[in-house]
Amino acid sequence: MKKVPTQNNITLYLRHRGSTSTSNSNSCSSTSTSNSCSSTSTSNSCSSTSTSNSCSSTSTSNYCAKKAKYNISKNILINWKSSDFNFTVPKKLIPNKPRLENDKVRLMVLNRDNMSIDHQYIYNLNNYFWNGDTIVFNNTKMYKSILYGKKEKTGDNIQVYLLREVNKKEKSWEVLVQPARKIRIGNRLFFLDENNEKMLAVVHDNTISKGRILKFNSDLPNKEFKRKINHLGKIQSDIYTDFKNSFLDLSKMQTIYAKKAGSTSPHFPGLHFSKLLLKKLELQGVNFSYITLHLGTNTYEKILVEDLQKHRMKEEYFNIPKKACQLINSSLKSHKKVCAVGTSTLRALESSVSTYNTLNPNKKWTNKFIYPYYKFNIVNSILTNLHPPKSTLIPLLSAFAGYEFLMKAYDIAIKEKYKFYNFGDAMLIL
């Protein structure tokens, strides 16, 4: 069982895993004349000289040990574990409500070319982008996804969490219910508005992810039905903090460019952008490209299995229009930056790559799970938040920035008292 780092020190965690420092090599080898990782039948570790059986490279020993087990021909990584992405964030660094002023959001900038880390504020983001670069935004819009109701026969209180619409005509939705053990196929549920008007629903089926398919009994046209649902619903609480529904204001949970309703949770990295910041970027000739990925529970879920290959992401719907592809492909062709705002945006873009490594227009569902050593085809920079340990976002960012570099950055973020999670500070990886 691997030792979890102490509350404030991911570096100790890396050292515990066998990392020590050198300045002249980014990889380990079993001879003094090679820069690649290798292993022998008598040793499972990498060495930087021909006379040593231990890896003397600091932040790369773990990297080398894993790279030796990476099957390049099948593109399958054998040994990454969810515990490799575990660390501890002090509670005092986890805000439990949104900031009132965007100007106070700090920005940690990771440069992969020279492995440097810079400390800025979000209002200086424009200093890292130039004419011809493209920033890609997710224009999804959040709706109220929590319904409180009762079982028709018993009157028991139930909570329904709307995940996604399954069939518009039948008004059927995939949902999670609590308490799940009391909700079975055929059960009738009802929800009351402030005028005590009932909206009925029937549990139609179970799902493989322990959810339910719920069919609402409503003759309302689809737009009016969704308006009714939004009126009845509550905003999802943040499961990482003690943030309560009483504090939640839907207007504060929407990005200023939100347009397409369909997300059950906010797109938090997009909340860092103000009209002033967008204007500064626009004046520098930066292109804005808009795609849609409707956020479900993937953002909040922790990896429960130890072997990463066994983790399965839930499907999320995305739409990449032709205009977005044109802007992004133009920047790629000119060797400019293509920056995804948020990991959801990145996953959508990387789910629609052509055989020529360009972006294709697409409308489909994706359950893409990214972890080292995924080869990125579209995105070459990303703006995101500082995320929870053992979430699916840490392996993705490790694949993008490099495992050791990201862990070092998170260690520094804790020491420098950056704010973590959904209402925290931002990270730009170039």
XYZ file of N, CA, C and O in Angstrom, residues 192-305:
456
model
N -43.989 18.485 -6.591
C -44.923 19.590 -6.384
C -44.236 20.927 -6.599
O -43.096 21.125 -6.172
N -44.951 21.855 -7.268
C -44.445 23.222 -7.358
C -45.050 24.058 -6.231
O -45.755 23.526 -5.360
N -44.789 25.364 -6.246
C -45.259 26.211 -5.145
C -46.784 26.331 -5.098
O -47.367 26.701 -4.071
N -47.456 25.987 -6.211
C -48.923 26.019 -6.249
C -49.530 24.639 -5.991
O -50.711 24.422 -6.225
N -48.675 23.706 -5.520
C -49.096 22.327 -5.237
C -49.599 21.586 -6.479
O -50.390 20.654 -6.364
N -49.139 22.016 -7.647
C -49.460 21.294 -8.881
C -48.459 20.150 -9.044
O -47.251 20.337 -8.893
N -48.987 18.972 -9.365
C -48.158 17.775 -9.459
C -47.576 17.577 -10.855
O -48.240 17.833 -11.851
N -46.329 17.119 -10.884
C -45.747 16.575 -12.105
C -45.411 15.121 -11.811
O -44.658 14.830 -10.879
N -46.010 14.206 -12.577
C -45.838 12.781 -12.324
C -44.742 12.178 -13.194
O -44.487 12.654 -14.310
N -44.133 11.125 -12.695
C -43.113 10.384 -13.450
C -43.158 8.925 -13.024
O -43.536 8.602 -11.897
N -42.784 8.028 -13.957
C -42.779 6.596 -13.702
C -41.368 6.054 -13.926
O -40.708 6.411 -14.917
N -40.923 5.195 -13.010
C -39.625 4.545 -13.186
C -39.777 3.459 -14.243
O -40.475 2.465 -14.037
N -39.133 3.676 -15.400
C -39.332 2.798 -16.553
C -38.307 1.659 -16.607
O -38.615 0.547 -17.026
N -37.060 1.932 -16.173
C -36.013 0.911 -16.316
C -34.847 1.244 -15.393
O -34.745 2.347 -14.847
N -33.941 0.269 -15.233
C -32.678 0.477 -14.536
C -31.562 0.688 -15.556
O -31.684 0.295 -16.718
N -30.469 1.286 -15.130
C -29.311 1.456 -16.008
C -28.134 0.674 -15.443
O -28.119 0.318 -14.259
N -27.141 0.432 -16.280
C -25.980 -0.348 -15.838
C -25.130 0.431 -14.846
O -24.302 -0.147 -14.145
N -25.331 1.768 -14.766
C -24.552 2.589 -13.836
C -25.329 2.867 -12.545
O -25.125 3.873 -11.894
N -26.280 1.943 -12.218
C -27.063 2.004 -10.978
C -28.029 3.180 -10.943
O -28.449 3.614 -9.869
N -28.362 3.706 -12.116
C -29.345 4.773 -12.209
C -30.703 4.222 -12.618
O -30.952 3.011 -12.585
N -31.592 5.126 -13.035
C -32.924 4.749 -13.481
C -33.262 5.531 -14.752
O -32.700 6.594 -15.007
N -34.197 4.975 -15.527
C -34.803 5.719 -16.628
C -36.176 6.157 -16.149
O -37.019 5.340 -15.783
N -36.377 7.455 -16.134
C -37.621 8.036 -15.615
C -38.410 8.663 -16.762
O -37.861 9.451 -17.536
N -39.688 8.301 -16.881
C -40.565 8.894 -17.900
C -41.546 9.840 -17.221
O -42.292 9.443 -16.328
N -41.523 11.093 -17.651
C -42.417 12.097 -17.089
C -43.746 12.095 -17.839
O -43.769 12.051 -19.077
N -44.836 12.138 -17.083
C -46.176 12.204 -17.675
C -46.561 13.663 -17.861
O -47.089 14.311 -16.956
N -46.286 14.191 -19.035
C -46.568 15.604 -19.304
C -46.947 15.783 -20.767
O -46.314 15.210 -21.664
N -47.999 16.571 -20.994
C -48.430 16.889 -22.359
C -47.841 18.200 -22.848
O -48.158 18.655 -23.955
N -47.004 18.826 -22.052
C -46.411 20.102 -22.430
C -45.449 19.924 -23.602
O -44.764 18.895 -23.698
N -45.375 20.908 -24.501
C -44.330 20.883 -25.537
C -42.961 20.829 -24.872
O -42.801 21.254 -23.714
N -41.961 20.322 -25.578
C -40.667 20.048 -24.982
C -40.022 21.271 -24.326
O -39.482 21.183 -23.217
N -40.113 22.434 -24.984
C -39.495 23.637 -24.418
C -40.173 24.046 -23.115
O -39.517 24.420 -22.138
N -41.521 23.980 -23.116
C -42.252 24.336 -21.898
C -42.014 23.312 -20.795
O -41.943 23.661 -19.605
N -41.889 22.054 -21.176
C -41.605 21.007 -20.194
C -40.256 21.254 -19.522
O -40.130 21.162 -18.292
N -39.245 21.574 -20.314
C -37.921 21.831 -19.747
C -37.932 23.079 -18.875
O -37.226 23.156 -17.857
N -38.730 24.069 -19.264
C -38.863 25.267 -18.444
C -39.479 24.921 -17.090
O -39.091 25.452 -16.051
N -40.462 24.008 -17.131
C -41.115 23.555 -15.902
C -40.122 22.804 -15.008
O -40.074 23.025 -13.793
N -39.331 21.921 -15.613
C -38.315 21.181 -14.866
C -37.325 22.143 -14.221
O -36.944 21.999 -13.050
N -36.892 23.128 -14.985
C -35.928 24.097 -14.479
C -36.521 24.904 -13.322
O -35.821 25.296 -12.385
N -37.828 25.139 -13.397
C -38.507 25.875 -12.334
C -38.606 25.036 -11.062
O -38.440 25.549 -9.938
N -38.867 23.739 -11.223
C -38.985 22.843 -10.073
C -37.630 22.506 -9.452
O -37.532 22.223 -8.269
N -36.599 22.527 -10.270
C -35.303 21.995 -9.857
C -34.482 22.906 -8.971
O -34.753 24.102 -8.821
N -33.476 22.298 -8.374
C -32.485 22.998 -7.566
C -31.113 22.789 -8.205
O -30.908 21.850 -8.970
N -30.191 23.667 -7.852
C -28.841 23.543 -8.392
C -28.056 22.539 -7.571
O -28.158 22.494 -6.348
N -27.273 21.743 -8.272
C -26.453 20.719 -7.619
C -25.449 21.341 -6.668
O -24.777 22.302 -6.987
N -25.367 20.780 -5.467
C -24.335 21.206 -4.516
C -22.975 20.706 -4.985
O -22.881 19.722 -5.706
N -21.935 21.377 -4.548
C -20.573 20.971 -4.855
C -20.164 19.876 -3.874
O -20.052 20.118 -2.674
N -19.943 18.672 -4.368
C -19.697 17.541 -3.475
C -18.316 17.599 -2.817
O -18.051 16.863 -1.889
N -17.435 18.505 -3.282
C -16.117 18.582 -2.685
C -16.061 19.546 -1.504
O -15.090 19.607 -0.783
N -17.091 20.375 -1.333
C -17.081 21.363 -0.267
C -18.377 21.280 0.510
O -19.235 20.454 0.239
N -18.536 22.176 1.480
C -19.772 22.238 2.254
C -20.709 23.296 1.692
O -21.539 23.859 2.397
N -20.565 23.585 0.408
C -21.373 24.625 -0.248
C -22.830 24.183 -0.312
O -23.147 23.126 -0.823
N -23.720 24.988 0.236
C -25.124 24.601 0.357
C -25.969 25.240 -0.748
O -25.650 26.289 -1.287
N -27.109 24.588 -1.039
C -28.008 25.085 -2.074
C -28.500 26.496 -1.783
O -28.809 27.254 -2.690
N -28.599 26.862 -0.490
C -29.123 28.174 -0.139
C -28.236 29.305 -0.664
O -28.693 30.422 -0.862
N -26.942 29.008 -0.901
C -26.026 30.017 -1.407
C -26.063 30.102 -2.934
O -25.600 31.068 -3.514
N -26.564 29.069 -3.567
C -26.389 28.948 -5.010
C -27.305 29.881 -5.781
O -28.505 29.941 -5.552
N -26.719 30.597 -6.697
C -27.436 31.503 -7.580
C -27.092 31.075 -9.000
O -25.926 31.117 -9.401
N -28.106 30.652 -9.764
C -27.850 30.113 -11.100
C -27.098 31.106 -11.978
O -26.233 30.726 -12.760
N -27.395 32.397 -11.829
C -26.737 33.404 -12.670
C -25.229 33.447 -12.411
O -24.443 33.761 -13.304
N -24.810 33.113 -11.176
C -23.382 33.118 -10.857
C -22.688 31.833 -11.290
O -21.469 31.736 -11.239
N -23.475 30.852 -11.704
C -22.924 29.566 -12.125
C -22.816 29.448 -13.644
O -22.397 28.421 -14.158
N -23.192 30.498 -14.365
C -23.129 30.476 -15.827
C -21.950 31.307 -16.314
O -21.669 32.380 -15.775
N -21.276 30.822 -17.336
C -20.240 31.629 -17.979
C -20.916 32.752 -18.759
O -22.108 32.673 -19.088
N -20.163 33.804 -19.066
C -20.773 34.948 -19.763
C -21.073 34.616 -21.225
O -21.793 35.354 -21.891
N -20.549 33.491 -21.709
C -20.808 33.087 -23.090
C -21.687 31.830 -23.162
O -21.829 31.225 -24.225
N -22.283 31.424 -22.043
C -23.141 30.233 -22.022
C -24.330 30.419 -22.952
O -24.977 31.466 -22.951
N -24.624 29.380 -23.736
C -25.673 29.511 -24.747
C -26.541 28.261 -24.873
O -27.759 28.355 -25.004
N -25.937 27.070 -24.840
C -26.655 25.825 -25.106
C -26.961 25.095 -23.798
O -26.056 24.572 -23.143
N -28.225 25.067 -23.406
C -28.613 24.425 -22.141
C -28.445 22.907 -22.233
O -28.760 22.299 -23.255
N -27.935 22.315 -21.140
C -27.791 20.864 -21.138
C -26.876 20.313 -20.073
O -26.810 19.111 -19.868
N -26.163 21.175 -19.339
C -25.228 20.700 -18.320
C -25.897 20.620 -16.962
O -26.703 21.480 -16.606
N -25.512 19.601 -16.199
C -26.021 19.470 -14.841
C -25.075 20.089 -13.816
O -25.397 20.132 -12.633
N -23.927 20.550 -14.265
C -22.987 21.225 -13.363
C -22.346 22.395 -14.105
O -22.320 22.424 -15.338
N -21.852 23.386 -13.374
C -21.251 24.563 -14.018
C -19.946 24.223 -14.727
O -19.282 23.248 -14.387
N -19.604 25.063 -15.699
C -18.297 24.937 -16.347
C -17.354 25.905 -15.634
O -17.189 27.056 -16.032
N -16.720 25.434 -14.584
C -16.001 26.308 -13.664
C -14.834 27.078 -14.278
O -14.662 28.264 -13.975
N -13.988 26.489 -15.137
C -12.876 27.277 -15.689
C -13.361 28.483 -16.492
O -12.687 29.518 -16.521
N -14.523 28.353 -17.114
C -15.061 29.460 -17.896
C -15.513 30.633 -17.059
O -15.631 31.766 -17.563
N -15.762 30.401 -15.766
C -16.196 31.483 -14.885
C -15.088 32.501 -14.625
O -15.352 33.594 -14.130
N -13.844 32.157 -14.956
C -12.729 33.091 -14.765
C -12.745 34.233 -15.784
O -12.056 35.235 -15.589
N -13.504 34.086 -16.862
C -13.447 35.068 -17.954
C -14.481 36.176 -17.747
O -15.676 35.918 -17.609
N -13.978 37.407 -17.742
C -14.832 38.594 -17.688
C -14.907 39.218 -19.082
O -14.123 38.876 -19.983
N -15.831 40.136 -19.272
C -15.943 40.829 -20.561
C -14.668 41.613 -20.870
O -14.233 41.692 -22.023
N -14.071 42.177 -19.822
C -12.835 42.944 -20.013
C -11.698 42.051 -20.489
O -10.955 42.405 -21.413
N -11.556 40.878 -19.880
C -10.493 39.964 -20.276
C -10.695 39.483 -21.713
O -9.730 39.414 -22.496
N -11.919 39.163 -22.076
C -12.193 38.742 -23.451
C -11.860 39.854 -24.436
O -11.336 39.597 -25.529
N -12.152 41.090 -24.064
C -11.860 42.227 -24.948
C -10.353 42.406 -25.123
O -9.870 42.659 -26.238
N -9.603 42.258 -24.058
C -8.135 42.379 -24.145
C -7.562 41.321 -25.078
O -6.656 41.595 -25.877
N -8.080 40.096 -24.975
C -7.618 39.019 -25.859
C -8.012 39.277 -27.307
O -7.227 39.053 -28.232
N -9.211 39.780 -27.489
C -9.702 40.067 -28.850
C -8.861 41.139 -29.528
O -8.540 41.040 -30.721
N -8.471 42.174 -28.773
C -7.672 43.266 -29.333
C -6.280 42.809 -29.757
O -5.627 43.444 -30.579
N -5.836 41.685 -29.181
C -4.532 41.135 -29.558
C -4.627 40.195 -30.762
O -3.626 39.608 -31.165
N -5.833 40.042 -31.303
C -6.003 39.195 -32.481
C -6.220 37.732 -32.171
O -6.054 36.875 -33.050
N -6.588 37.431 -30.934
C -6.843 36.047 -30.544
C -8.224 35.628 -31.035
O -9.203 36.364 -30.885
N -8.315 34.457 -31.641
C -9.601 33.930 -32.106
C -10.348 33.245 -30.968
O -9.742 32.583 -30.124
N -11.675 33.373 -30.981
C -12.529 32.659 -30.030
C -13.345 31.620 -30.792
O -14.048 31.945 -31.751
N -13.222 30.389 -30.349
C -13.966 29.293 -30.975
C -14.877 28.671 -29.920
O -14.472 28.467 -28.782
N -16.114 28.354 -30.317
C -17.099 27.846 -29.360
C -17.588 26.458 -29.763
O -18.023 26.250 -30.895
N -17.466 25.540 -28.819
C -18.031 24.209 -29.003
C -18.950 23.936 -27.817
O -19.037 24.745 -26.883
N -19.626 22.786 -27.822
C -20.528 22.432 -26.718
C -20.226 21.022 -26.239
O -20.132 20.097 -27.050
N -20.035 20.884 -24.936
C -20.054 19.570 -24.298
C -20.871 19.715 -23.026
O -20.544 20.522 -22.161
N -21.970 18.964 -22.943
C -22.847 19.056 -21.782
C -22.269 18.233 -20.633
O -22.108 17.016 -20.737
N -21.967 18.919 -19.560
C -21.285 18.304 -18.418
C -22.233 17.466 -17.574
O -23.324 17.906 -17.217
N -21.785 16.248 -17.255
C -22.532 15.378 -16.357
C -21.800 15.236 -15.043
O -21.305 16.217 -14.478
N -21.663 14.009 -14.576
C -21.025 13.770 -13.281
C -19.538 13.427 -13.397
O -18.870 13.235 -12.381
N -19.001 13.348 -14.625
C -17.585 12.990 -14.783
C -16.666 13.936 -14.010
O -15.636 13.531 -13.463
N -17.030 15.231 -13.996
C -16.203 16.228 -13.332
C -16.041 15.922 -11.849
O -15.002 16.192 -11.253
N -17.079 15.348 -11.241
C -17.080 15.167 -9.799
C -16.610 13.790 -9.353
O -16.270 13.592 -8.197
N -16.619 12.839 -10.257
C -16.369 11.460 -9.847
C -14.892 11.192 -9.576
O -14.024 11.578 -10.345
N -14.653 10.497 -8.490
C -13.303 10.029 -8.208
C -13.127 8.639 -8.808
O -14.094 7.915 -9.023
N -11.878 8.307 -9.087
C -11.565 6.987 -9.640
C -11.596 5.982 -8.497
O -10.821 6.083 -7.549
N -12.479 5.015 -8.579
C -12.680 4.067 -7.485
C -11.875 2.786 -7.656
O -11.732 2.016 -6.717
N -11.369 2.540 -8.868
C -10.573 1.336 -9.115
C -9.089 1.699 -9.083
O -8.711 2.832 -9.371
